[in-house]
Amino acid sequence: MSRQATLIFEIKGNALDDGPGIRSVVFFKGCPLSCAWCHNPEGQNRQAEIIFDGEKCIGCDSCIEVCKQQALSRNLIGFLDRGKCDLCGDCLEQCPSGALAKCGMSLSVNEVCSRVEKDIPFYTASGGGVTLSGGEPAMYPEFAGEVAAKLRQRHVHVLLETAGFFDSAAFDRFLYPHLDAIYFDIKIMDPARHKELCGVDNKRILENFRNLFRRSKEGGVCVLPRVPLIPGMTATQENLEDIANLLKEVGADQVALLPYHPFWMGKLARLGRSGLPAMGGENLARLMTPDELAECRSPFGNMRIVGT
Amino acid sequence: MKNWVIRQLVPALLRLMAFQFNHRASLRKSLKSDQGWINFTIGFRTEDRAFQGGLSFLDGKVTAESFMLESPDTTMVFANEAVMLEMISHTPNEVLDMLMLNKIKLEGNFTYLNLFNFYLSTLLGGFHQRMEIKRRRRHKLQRKEVAKTENGPGEKSRTTTPERLHAPTIDPGVRYLKNPYLSDLGLTDFPRLQGFLSRHFSKRPEICPERSRLLTRWYKKNGFETDGQGNPWSPELRQGQAYKYLMENKEPIIRKDDLLAGTTTSKPVGVTIYPDAHGTMIWGELLSAPNRELNPYNISSETVEVLHKEVFPFWINRNFREWVRRRYDNPLCQKLDERFAVYFVWKTVGISHTIPDFPSLLALGTSGIIEKIHQAIVKANGDVTRVNPLRAMILAAEGLNAYADNLSKQATKDAQNELDTERQAQLRRLAEICRRVPKNPPRTLDEAVNAIWITWIGMHNENTNTGLSLGRLDTWLQPYFEQDMAACKTEKARDACIRKTVELVGCLFLACCDHVPLIPDIGNYLFGGSSSDQAITLGGVHADGTDAVCDMTYIFLKVTEMLGIRDPNVNARYKPGVSSDAYLQRLCEVNKITGATPSLHNDEAVLASISQHGYPLGEARDWSAIGCVEPTIPGKQFGHTGSMLISVVAAIEMALGNGTHPLMNWKVGPETGEEFDSFEEFVKAFEGQFSFLIDQAVAYNNMLANAHAAIRPTPLLSAMMDDCVEKAKDVVNGGARYNSSGVALIGLADVTDSLMAIKTLVFDQKKTTLREFQEAIQDNFQSHPKLLSLVKNKAPKFGSGNAEAKEMAERVARFAHEQLNAHRNYRGGPYTTGFWSMSNHVAFGTLAGALPSGRLRGKAFTPGLTPQPGASVNLLDNLRDVASLDPKNMDNNMAFNVKVVPGGADSHQQIVDRMAAYVKAYFSMGGMQMQMNMVSSETLRQAMADPDSYKQLLVRISGYNAYFTTLNRDMQIELIERSEYGI
């Protein structure tokens, strides 16, 4: 079976919000969902991409001079015509400022591990570890599982952040046995709405969630349900009530609510993707107010809420 | 045409000046000292001698000349006529700035320039004041840079959290404190300390003439080089006698409400004047000091009169700098120092950096010490070279005793005039204490603390307040605390005793703030806002390796937390595997609350480092910090740990210039080549320049040491440094058991990054040439934006986690250590290698051009060996790289600044835990020292103008891949307001 390389688009150290303690986060490139509000849009596409940051550009034109496809021009909106670009990388080699950069590195399991193992003293001292995120790490169960297994041999705590749309057989075989914790996203309960806003049906996601959560109560890997709050999309009273009911049903006593932020929009431009989501409007351009956040908390009643 | 005008204008101005002085009685008076007319000549010329002129001050007559005078006492050499014009339109203070910027050179005796500035200042009168105000506005931006230096806690950086943690466990050495963190106590429980603290922040320092006036008077009467009979003085004996006279006549002052007796100067916050050192540098500012922008000093007209007439003229040739100039005929190494850009040799100011043997003082009292010295005199068998230094030590100790006696009498007098009965009792107690100590060994804590304080006053009246340090006060005072507590029979009494102890230590801290070092305006560049840097060292281990953390450790920490002042400079020793987590947590909590203190040291790494000098393990374990961070063996090692500060960057600049330093425009270094075929060849050139600078600095240090031996031996200090009595030698002559001179090397990160840029881009990848770098540097990269971008983004940096860059830093450190360790100082000891910078990374940065690292002209270097702020977005890369440096090459320690920004979403406990995790991990990887600077969100908002310095600021959003500085400005501000950023 021809397999595309597993690409990593960032390994971020000293992360303090992706699990307990001081952590390194490994961001996998590629995701089966295509949420309208995705705050890591560079993680959606599993292929390598070129990002262009106009603010870093010094206007030296070295890249334009070397491009054999003539895909770069200051007359183009977004500067790079990704249709013409064949990802040869010559412009990246020439660019002195890093304005043109490749998003998505091909790293081996060992390479990923050696990068994050450098910080083991910090994990030990803080009760931290490594978080697998992205994109969707569960799209690469063998690779992610090997990384997790190697790290746990070194006594590193491994946490998975997932949107839950994965093949449970492969997940259980390769990845689940090597995890210490799972942060599981529940976004939208209504299947049609989920399909509309996230690109896929949510049946598999909810099945996986129920399954994993049941097992967590039977001594398996602990699971924390997380809800990204997106105004007008996930953060409606109806949706949140439905989620609260689901959590009650499975017997969850805590939930993480992730307040919305607008900072991902800048990334779209750098990826050459224009056009903001039509829905949501001005609410999507700002942080949520404390009142709005309080409203989001209310459907969850007495549950322990983390994150807001 | 313009030059012609200037060449007419300047002589006209000189003639005008001469006229003013000859014909205005008030001005003419100032031409005289109490010994007669101050006669000297000052020359002025341009570098090319197109303009020459001078002023002669002779027997009350001032004459302007339009030719070069024969051997003027001092000459101002202007780079060109334009500079002369600049000088005319600037204030006398700015003339010194121009010196630093190498627009003006001085030949001859510096002191006369200061005197000339004083004359200018009197001539200009109120006009000078107005010029100062204008100048303040002009230099606003430059000053901001200086004020932003990162050495020590910032005044505005205290967090306002009321939360205090409780100690989870009790260390074995803590005998009495139930909650060592003393969380229930706060500053409001100590109104006395609150009063002192608010005065500390509001009181402006005032120049105090007391010490210099008394000493000068004595020298005039009894002679300096020779005594009344014309016989040459033994310098030690002379100092001993003069010092005794000083201390007998020093005004005994008990500060209102204080639990300690005595003051360093006669002013509430005094600026100490050491005219044998650099005191005369303030001569030109006597009238303008109250109006200068940075660190203004008050000065009374009486003090101006005293200093100008009675004091300074006596010392014109009798200070360390001028002594060397005469004796060694203005050697090259001195000339280099006086161009400011490559190194600063501290002995022009003093050799204090040391810790006296306080345990001996406490055990013996001065009478016990005097007895010891008497015995040594008997043993000396009439050998005058031994007897004189010993007699001097006795005289000095007797002077200290006399001062204590006077304090006792004063306390009694004050008590008689005191209406408040509680205060009366306190004063009577002080009278009692001063009758007893420091003559006799103290029996209680208040006697012990006063013994130390009075001795401390004595130390600073003998020797410049530059880095004299207090040592392991927690360990040394613990027995007295335990005695006091054992005498308490009830819980209530014990609680009261603990509070009293906290208050007493607080008084000691604040008393240490009663003086500031003299910093002439030019020094505001070099040492912006520095204090005396009286270091206290807490914790660590005993001689047998067991945990030394005790009740007093936590009491000192509590005082540090409550007061949040930068001096005394608190350092904490932590021994992995021995010191407790509770202790580490408390250290981090205090850091969080105060914003940047105490400085944290890894005992393991420091011991590994200093052990190369063969100290017995038990003594090495006693190590304490001096000044900023430097380790010495207290009471035994005369380490002058800040003897010189060298800009390593200068070696890069000179290597690129084949020996020519760009700012100085002087081919002073060896010829190390113009073209290089390989990177190794360039490194050789760099090393050649570097060892040249080291050799010169060492030479100057050794010459200045001889000046100290002639001008200012320090018998009081010698009486309290081990082996001086046995050897019958003053410390300046090598009397101490261990001798060394410590060096601070500045700019390691900038140098490493520059070398890496050259290696990577010129030699490895051949993307550019050295010639292109040289051109880019000439025009500050303005015409080379692509090269600048390449350097910033594609060349590996120290602190980025890149192994090659780290190895390069290691290489530079290793070379420095090899060079310095091979030199011997004038006392026979080694030079030790340090990587801290005080605030000289700003000064040297101002005087350095652009670098291959991408650093632009005039920008500050990084403090200590802290990596460039932009080296990595990940703080942990910094920590790992610094931790992995070999301690052997850093036997004079390092300073590593870690900027932390507490987030609003985390609890106090969470933040402290995280800080402790960073420190623990860093130490476990071998890191030697770390200084955390807590940044408040207010300063953060101001710092938005400087994103390069905040690259590591995280966006605290789970699962989100971004860094704070990649957001646009408005979003950053929003985030700050939401406190969504973090440590």
JSON list of C-alpha atoms in Angstrom, two decimals, chain B residues 558-721:
[
{"chain": "B", "resi": 558, "resn": "LYS", "atom": "CA", "xyz": [10.56, 36.96, 54.31]},
{"chain": "B", "resi": 559, "resn": "VAL", "atom": "CA", "xyz": [12.31, 40.29, 54.65]},
{"chain": "B", "resi": 560, "resn": "THR", "atom": "CA", "xyz": [13.41, 40.08, 51.00]},
{"chain": "B", "resi": 561, "resn": "GLU", "atom": "CA", "xyz": [9.82, 39.45, 49.97]},
{"chain": "B", "resi": 562, "resn": "MET", "atom": "CA", "xyz": [8.33, 42.24, 52.09]},
{"chain": "B", "resi": 563, "resn": "LEU", "atom": "CA", "xyz": [10.78, 44.94, 51.13]},
{"chain": "B", "resi": 564, "resn": "GLY", "atom": "CA", "xyz": [11.49, 44.09, 47.50]},
{"chain": "B", "resi": 565, "resn": "ILE", "atom": "CA", "xyz": [14.56, 46.34, 47.36]},
{"chain": "B", "resi": 566, "resn": "ARG", "atom": "CA", "xyz": [17.51, 45.59, 45.15]},
{"chain": "B", "resi": 567, "resn": "ASP", "atom": "CA", "xyz": [20.26, 46.06, 47.70]},
{"chain": "B", "resi": 568, "resn": "PRO", "atom": "CA", "xyz": [21.34, 44.04, 49.69]},
{"chain": "B", "resi": 569, "resn": "ASN", "atom": "CA", "xyz": [21.54, 41.77, 46.70]},
{"chain": "B", "resi": 570, "resn": "VAL", "atom": "CA", "xyz": [20.11, 38.46, 47.88]},
{"chain": "B", "resi": 571, "resn": "ASN", "atom": "CA", "xyz": [21.55, 35.26, 46.43]},
{"chain": "B", "resi": 572, "resn": "ALA", "atom": "CA", "xyz": [20.32, 31.78, 47.26]},
{"chain": "B", "resi": 573, "resn": "ARG", "atom": "CA", "xyz": [22.32, 28.56, 47.11]},
{"chain": "B", "resi": 574, "resn": "TYR", "atom": "CA", "xyz": [20.44, 25.40, 46.20]},
{"chain": "B", "resi": 575, "resn": "LYS", "atom": "CA", "xyz": [22.03, 21.97, 46.38]},
{"chain": "B", "resi": 576, "resn": "PRO", "atom": "CA", "xyz": [20.17, 19.36, 44.28]},
{"chain": "B", "resi": 577, "resn": "GLY", "atom": "CA", "xyz": [19.52, 16.28, 46.37]},
{"chain": "B", "resi": 578, "resn": "VAL", "atom": "CA", "xyz": [20.10, 18.07, 49.67]},
{"chain": "B", "resi": 579, "resn": "SER", "atom": "CA", "xyz": [18.06, 21.28, 49.64]},
{"chain": "B", "resi": 580, "resn": "SER", "atom": "CA", "xyz": [14.34, 20.70, 50.01]},
{"chain": "B", "resi": 581, "resn": "ASP", "atom": "CA", "xyz": [11.55, 21.26, 47.52]},
{"chain": "B", "resi": 582, "resn": "ALA", "atom": "CA", "xyz": [9.92, 23.49, 50.12]},
{"chain": "B", "resi": 583, "resn": "TYR", "atom": "CA", "xyz": [12.98, 25.75, 50.06]},
{"chain": "B", "resi": 584, "resn": "LEU", "atom": "CA", "xyz": [12.99, 25.86, 46.26]},
{"chain": "B", "resi": 585, "resn": "GLN", "atom": "CA", "xyz": [9.31, 26.63, 46.18]},
{"chain": "B", "resi": 586, "resn": "ARG", "atom": "CA", "xyz": [9.81, 29.49, 48.60]},
{"chain": "B", "resi": 587, "resn": "LEU", "atom": "CA", "xyz": [12.68, 30.88, 46.52]},
{"chain": "B", "resi": 588, "resn": "CYS", "atom": "CA", "xyz": [10.42, 30.89, 43.49]},
{"chain": "B", "resi": 589, "resn": "GLU", "atom": "CA", "xyz": [7.57, 32.47, 45.41]},
{"chain": "B", "resi": 590, "resn": "VAL", "atom": "CA", "xyz": [9.78, 35.30, 46.59]},
{"chain": "B", "resi": 591, "resn": "ASN", "atom": "CA", "xyz": [11.00, 35.77, 43.03]},
{"chain": "B", "resi": 592, "resn": "LYS", "atom": "CA", "xyz": [7.46, 35.97, 41.80]},
{"chain": "B", "resi": 593, "resn": "ILE", "atom": "CA", "xyz": [6.43, 38.51, 44.41]},
{"chain": "B", "resi": 594, "resn": "THR", "atom": "CA", "xyz": [9.47, 40.76, 44.23]},
{"chain": "B", "resi": 595, "resn": "GLY", "atom": "CA", "xyz": [9.91, 40.54, 40.50]},
{"chain": "B", "resi": 596, "resn": "ALA", "atom": "CA", "xyz": [13.50, 39.40, 40.38]},
{"chain": "B", "resi": 597, "resn": "THR", "atom": "CA", "xyz": [15.20, 38.33, 43.60]},
{"chain": "B", "resi": 598, "resn": "PRO", "atom": "CA", "xyz": [16.88, 36.25, 44.99]},
{"chain": "B", "resi": 599, "resn": "SER", "atom": "CA", "xyz": [19.32, 35.11, 42.33]},
{"chain": "B", "resi": 600, "resn": "LEU", "atom": "CA", "xyz": [19.48, 31.31, 42.25]},
{"chain": "B", "resi": 601, "resn": "HIS", "atom": "CA", "xyz": [22.71, 29.29, 42.30]},
{"chain": "B", "resi": 602, "resn": "ASN", "atom": "CA", "xyz": [23.25, 25.60, 41.76]},
{"chain": "B", "resi": 603, "resn": "ASP", "atom": "CA", "xyz": [25.67, 24.56, 44.50]},
{"chain": "B", "resi": 604, "resn": "GLU", "atom": "CA", "xyz": [26.74, 21.49, 42.59]},
{"chain": "B", "resi": 605, "resn": "ALA", "atom": "CA", "xyz": [27.83, 23.42, 39.51]},
{"chain": "B", "resi": 606, "resn": "VAL", "atom": "CA", "xyz": [29.52, 26.24, 41.45]},
{"chain": "B", "resi": 607, "resn": "LEU", "atom": "CA", "xyz": [31.50, 23.79, 43.55]},
{"chain": "B", "resi": 608, "resn": "ALA", "atom": "CA", "xyz": [32.50, 21.85, 40.46]},
{"chain": "B", "resi": 609, "resn": "SER", "atom": "CA", "xyz": [33.75, 25.12, 39.04]},
{"chain": "B", "resi": 610, "resn": "ILE", "atom": "CA", "xyz": [35.73, 26.59, 41.92]},
{"chain": "B", "resi": 611, "resn": "SER", "atom": "CA", "xyz": [37.23, 23.25, 42.93]},
{"chain": "B", "resi": 612, "resn": "GLN", "atom": "CA", "xyz": [39.71, 23.67, 40.07]},
{"chain": "B", "resi": 613, "resn": "HIS", "atom": "CA", "xyz": [41.60, 26.05, 42.36]},
{"chain": "B", "resi": 614, "resn": "GLY", "atom": "CA", "xyz": [42.19, 23.37, 44.97]},
{"chain": "B", "resi": 615, "resn": "TYR", "atom": "CA", "xyz": [40.29, 24.82, 47.90]},
{"chain": "B", "resi": 616, "resn": "PRO", "atom": "CA", "xyz": [39.74, 22.28, 50.70]},
{"chain": "B", "resi": 617, "resn": "LEU", "atom": "CA", "xyz": [36.23, 20.93, 50.27]},
{"chain": "B", "resi": 618, "resn": "GLY", "atom": "CA", "xyz": [35.01, 22.16, 53.64]},
{"chain": "B", "resi": 619, "resn": "GLU", "atom": "CA", "xyz": [36.07, 25.73, 52.79]},
{"chain": "B", "resi": 620, "resn": "ALA", "atom": "CA", "xyz": [34.73, 25.54, 49.24]},
{"chain": "B", "resi": 621, "resn": "ARG", "atom": "CA", "xyz": [31.35, 24.56, 50.65]},
{"chain": "B", "resi": 622, "resn": "ASP", "atom": "CA", "xyz": [31.32, 27.86, 52.49]},
{"chain": "B", "resi": 623, "resn": "TRP", "atom": "CA", "xyz": [31.31, 29.84, 49.23]},
{"chain": "B", "resi": 624, "resn": "SER", "atom": "CA", "xyz": [29.33, 33.05, 49.06]},
{"chain": "B", "resi": 625, "resn": "ALA", "atom": "CA", "xyz": [28.36, 35.44, 46.32]},
{"chain": "B", "resi": 626, "resn": "ILE", "atom": "CA", "xyz": [30.04, 38.83, 45.91]},
{"chain": "B", "resi": 627, "resn": "GLY", "atom": "CA", "xyz": [28.57, 41.88, 44.26]},
{"chain": "B", "resi": 628, "resn": "CYS", "atom": "CA", "xyz": [26.39, 40.35, 41.58]},
{"chain": "B", "resi": 629, "resn": "VAL", "atom": "CA", "xyz": [26.99, 36.61, 41.54]},
{"chain": "B", "resi": 630, "resn": "GLU", "atom": "CA", "xyz": [30.70, 35.86, 41.89]},
{"chain": "B", "resi": 631, "resn": "PRO", "atom": "CA", "xyz": [31.75, 33.10, 44.27]},
{"chain": "B", "resi": 632, "resn": "THR", "atom": "CA", "xyz": [34.51, 33.44, 46.86]},
{"chain": "B", "resi": 633, "resn": "ILE", "atom": "CA", "xyz": [35.45, 31.78, 50.12]},
{"chain": "B", "resi": 634, "resn": "PRO", "atom": "CA", "xyz": [34.24, 34.33, 52.68]},
{"chain": "B", "resi": 635, "resn": "GLY", "atom": "CA", "xyz": [36.78, 35.72, 55.09]},
{"chain": "B", "resi": 636, "resn": "LYS", "atom": "CA", "xyz": [39.61, 33.89, 53.37]},
{"chain": "B", "resi": 637, "resn": "GLN", "atom": "CA", "xyz": [39.67, 34.90, 49.74]},
{"chain": "B", "resi": 638, "resn": "PHE", "atom": "CA", "xyz": [40.55, 38.36, 48.49]},
{"chain": "B", "resi": 639, "resn": "GLY", "atom": "CA", "xyz": [39.05, 37.80, 45.11]},
{"chain": "B", "resi": 640, "resn": "HIS", "atom": "CA", "xyz": [38.37, 41.22, 43.63]},
{"chain": "B", "resi": 641, "resn": "THR", "atom": "CA", "xyz": [35.80, 39.38, 41.64]},
{"chain": "B", "resi": 642, "resn": "GLY", "atom": "CA", "xyz": [34.91, 42.39, 39.54]},
{"chain": "B", "resi": 643, "resn": "SER", "atom": "CA", "xyz": [38.42, 43.52, 38.74]},
{"chain": "B", "resi": 644, "resn": "MET", "atom": "CA", "xyz": [37.74, 43.99, 35.08]},
{"chain": "B", "resi": 645, "resn": "LEU", "atom": "CA", "xyz": [34.93, 43.96, 32.59]},
{"chain": "B", "resi": 646, "resn": "ILE", "atom": "CA", "xyz": [35.99, 43.13, 29.07]},
{"chain": "B", "resi": 647, "resn": "SER", "atom": "CA", "xyz": [33.95, 43.47, 25.91]},
{"chain": "B", "resi": 648, "resn": "VAL", "atom": "CA", "xyz": [34.54, 40.28, 23.97]},
{"chain": "B", "resi": 649, "resn": "VAL", "atom": "CA", "xyz": [32.71, 41.89, 21.10]},
{"chain": "B", "resi": 650, "resn": "ALA", "atom": "CA", "xyz": [35.60, 44.34, 20.72]},
{"chain": "B", "resi": 651, "resn": "ALA", "atom": "CA", "xyz": [37.78, 41.39, 19.74]},
{"chain": "B", "resi": 652, "resn": "ILE", "atom": "CA", "xyz": [35.42, 40.54, 16.89]},
{"chain": "B", "resi": 653, "resn": "GLU", "atom": "CA", "xyz": [35.38, 44.13, 15.69]},
{"chain": "B", "resi": 654, "resn": "MET", "atom": "CA", "xyz": [39.14, 44.31, 15.82]},
{"chain": "B", "resi": 655, "resn": "ALA", "atom": "CA", "xyz": [39.55, 40.99, 14.05]},
{"chain": "B", "resi": 656, "resn": "LEU", "atom": "CA", "xyz": [37.38, 42.31, 11.24]},
{"chain": "B", "resi": 657, "resn": "GLY", "atom": "CA", "xyz": [39.53, 45.43, 11.18]},
{"chain": "B", "resi": 658, "resn": "ASN", "atom": "CA", "xyz": [42.97, 43.82, 11.30]},
{"chain": "B", "resi": 659, "resn": "GLY", "atom": "CA", "xyz": [43.63, 45.38, 14.68]},
{"chain": "B", "resi": 660, "resn": "THR", "atom": "CA", "xyz": [41.71, 48.61, 14.22]},
{"chain": "B", "resi": 661, "resn": "HIS", "atom": "CA", "xyz": [38.83, 49.29, 16.56]},
{"chain": "B", "resi": 662, "resn": "PRO", "atom": "CA", "xyz": [36.11, 51.09, 14.59]},
{"chain": "B", "resi": 663, "resn": "LEU", "atom": "CA", "xyz": [34.79, 53.54, 17.17]},
{"chain": "B", "resi": 664, "resn": "MET", "atom": "CA", "xyz": [38.18, 54.42, 18.56]},
{"chain": "B", "resi": 665, "resn": "ASN", "atom": "CA", "xyz": [39.45, 54.59, 15.00]},
{"chain": "B", "resi": 666, "resn": "TRP", "atom": "CA", "xyz": [42.72, 53.31, 16.33]},
{"chain": "B", "resi": 667, "resn": "LYS", "atom": "CA", "xyz": [44.85, 50.45, 15.12]},
{"chain": "B", "resi": 668, "resn": "VAL", "atom": "CA", "xyz": [45.71, 49.39, 18.61]},
{"chain": "B", "resi": 669, "resn": "GLY", "atom": "CA", "xyz": [45.45, 45.61, 18.29]},
{"chain": "B", "resi": 670, "resn": "PRO", "atom": "CA", "xyz": [47.88, 43.22, 16.63]},
{"chain": "B", "resi": 671, "resn": "GLU", "atom": "CA", "xyz": [47.72, 42.60, 12.91]},
{"chain": "B", "resi": 672, "resn": "THR", "atom": "CA", "xyz": [45.76, 39.40, 12.67]},
{"chain": "B", "resi": 673, "resn": "GLY", "atom": "CA", "xyz": [45.07, 39.41, 8.95]},
{"chain": "B", "resi": 674, "resn": "GLU", "atom": "CA", "xyz": [42.79, 40.95, 6.34]},
{"chain": "B", "resi": 675, "resn": "GLU", "atom": "CA", "xyz": [41.85, 37.91, 4.28]},
{"chain": "B", "resi": 676, "resn": "PHE", "atom": "CA", "xyz": [40.92, 34.52, 5.62]},
{"chain": "B", "resi": 677, "resn": "ASP", "atom": "CA", "xyz": [40.77, 31.30, 3.66]},
{"chain": "B", "resi": 678, "resn": "SER", "atom": "CA", "xyz": [38.99, 29.35, 6.33]},
{"chain": "B", "resi": 679, "resn": "PHE", "atom": "CA", "xyz": [36.87, 29.89, 9.35]},
{"chain": "B", "resi": 680, "resn": "GLU", "atom": "CA", "xyz": [39.64, 28.58, 11.59]},
{"chain": "B", "resi": 681, "resn": "GLU", "atom": "CA", "xyz": [41.89, 31.37, 10.32]},
{"chain": "B", "resi": 682, "resn": "PHE", "atom": "CA", "xyz": [39.30, 33.92, 11.32]},
{"chain": "B", "resi": 683, "resn": "VAL", "atom": "CA", "xyz": [38.92, 32.34, 14.74]},
{"chain": "B", "resi": 684, "resn": "LYS", "atom": "CA", "xyz": [42.68, 32.64, 15.16]},
{"chain": "B", "resi": 685, "resn": "ALA", "atom": "CA", "xyz": [42.42, 36.33, 14.38]},
{"chain": "B", "resi": 686, "resn": "PHE", "atom": "CA", "xyz": [39.60, 36.75, 16.89]},
{"chain": "B", "resi": 687, "resn": "GLU", "atom": "CA", "xyz": [41.59, 34.89, 19.52]},
{"chain": "B", "resi": 688, "resn": "GLY", "atom": "CA", "xyz": [44.61, 37.05, 18.79]},
{"chain": "B", "resi": 689, "resn": "GLN", "atom": "CA", "xyz": [42.66, 40.23, 19.45]},
{"chain": "B", "resi": 690, "resn": "PHE", "atom": "CA", "xyz": [40.95, 38.73, 22.46]},
{"chain": "B", "resi": 691, "resn": "SER", "atom": "CA", "xyz": [44.19, 37.69, 24.15]},
{"chain": "B", "resi": 692, "resn": "PHE", "atom": "CA", "xyz": [45.65, 41.11, 23.37]},
{"chain": "B", "resi": 693, "resn": "LEU", "atom": "CA", "xyz": [42.78, 42.77, 25.22]},
{"chain": "B", "resi": 694, "resn": "ILE", "atom": "CA", "xyz": [43.12, 40.34, 28.11]},
{"chain": "B", "resi": 695, "resn": "ASP", "atom": "CA", "xyz": [46.86, 40.98, 28.34]},
{"chain": "B", "resi": 696, "resn": "GLN", "atom": "CA", "xyz": [46.34, 44.73, 28.40]},
{"chain": "B", "resi": 697, "resn": "ALA", "atom": "CA", "xyz": [43.57, 44.63, 30.97]},
{"chain": "B", "resi": 698, "resn": "VAL", "atom": "CA", "xyz": [45.65, 42.37, 33.18]},
{"chain": "B", "resi": 699, "resn": "ALA", "atom": "CA", "xyz": [48.62, 44.72, 32.87]},
{"chain": "B", "resi": 700, "resn": "TYR", "atom": "CA", "xyz": [46.53, 47.72, 33.90]},
{"chain": "B", "resi": 701, "resn": "ASN", "atom": "CA", "xyz": [44.97, 45.79, 36.79]},
{"chain": "B", "resi": 702, "resn": "ASN", "atom": "CA", "xyz": [48.39, 44.89, 38.12]},
{"chain": "B", "resi": 703, "resn": "MET", "atom": "CA", "xyz": [49.63, 48.48, 37.83]},
{"chain": "B", "resi": 704, "resn": "LEU", "atom": "CA", "xyz": [46.57, 49.84, 39.60]},
{"chain": "B", "resi": 705, "resn": "ALA", "atom": "CA", "xyz": [47.13, 47.29, 42.33]},
{"chain": "B", "resi": 706, "resn": "ASN", "atom": "CA", "xyz": [50.49, 48.88, 42.99]},
{"chain": "B", "resi": 707, "resn": "ALA", "atom": "CA", "xyz": [48.71, 52.20, 43.20]},
{"chain": "B", "resi": 708, "resn": "HIS", "atom": "CA", "xyz": [46.42, 50.74, 45.84]},
{"chain": "B", "resi": 709, "resn": "ALA", "atom": "CA", "xyz": [49.39, 49.43, 47.78]},
{"chain": "B", "resi": 710, "resn": "ALA", "atom": "CA", "xyz": [50.85, 52.94, 47.83]},
{"chain": "B", "resi": 711, "resn": "ILE", "atom": "CA", "xyz": [47.69, 54.98, 48.28]},
{"chain": "B", "resi": 712, "resn": "ARG", "atom": "CA", "xyz": [45.12, 52.90, 50.06]},
{"chain": "B", "resi": 713, "resn": "PRO", "atom": "CA", "xyz": [45.93, 49.73, 51.93]},
{"chain": "B", "resi": 714, "resn": "THR", "atom": "CA", "xyz": [42.92, 48.67, 53.99]},
{"chain": "B", "resi": 715, "resn": "PRO", "atom": "CA", "xyz": [44.00, 47.67, 57.49]},
{"chain": "B", "resi": 716, "resn": "LEU", "atom": "CA", "xyz": [40.48, 47.24, 58.91]},
{"chain": "B", "resi": 717, "resn": "LEU", "atom": "CA", "xyz": [39.54, 44.78, 56.21]},
{"chain": "B", "resi": 718, "resn": "SER", "atom": "CA", "xyz": [42.90, 43.09, 56.61]},
{"chain": "B", "resi": 719, "resn": "ALA", "atom": "CA", "xyz": [42.29, 42.62, 60.32]},
{"chain": "B", "resi": 720, "resn": "MET", "atom": "CA", "xyz": [39.20, 40.64, 59.35]},
{"chain": "B", "resi": 721, "resn": "MET", "atom": "CA", "xyz": [40.56, 38.56, 56.50]}
]
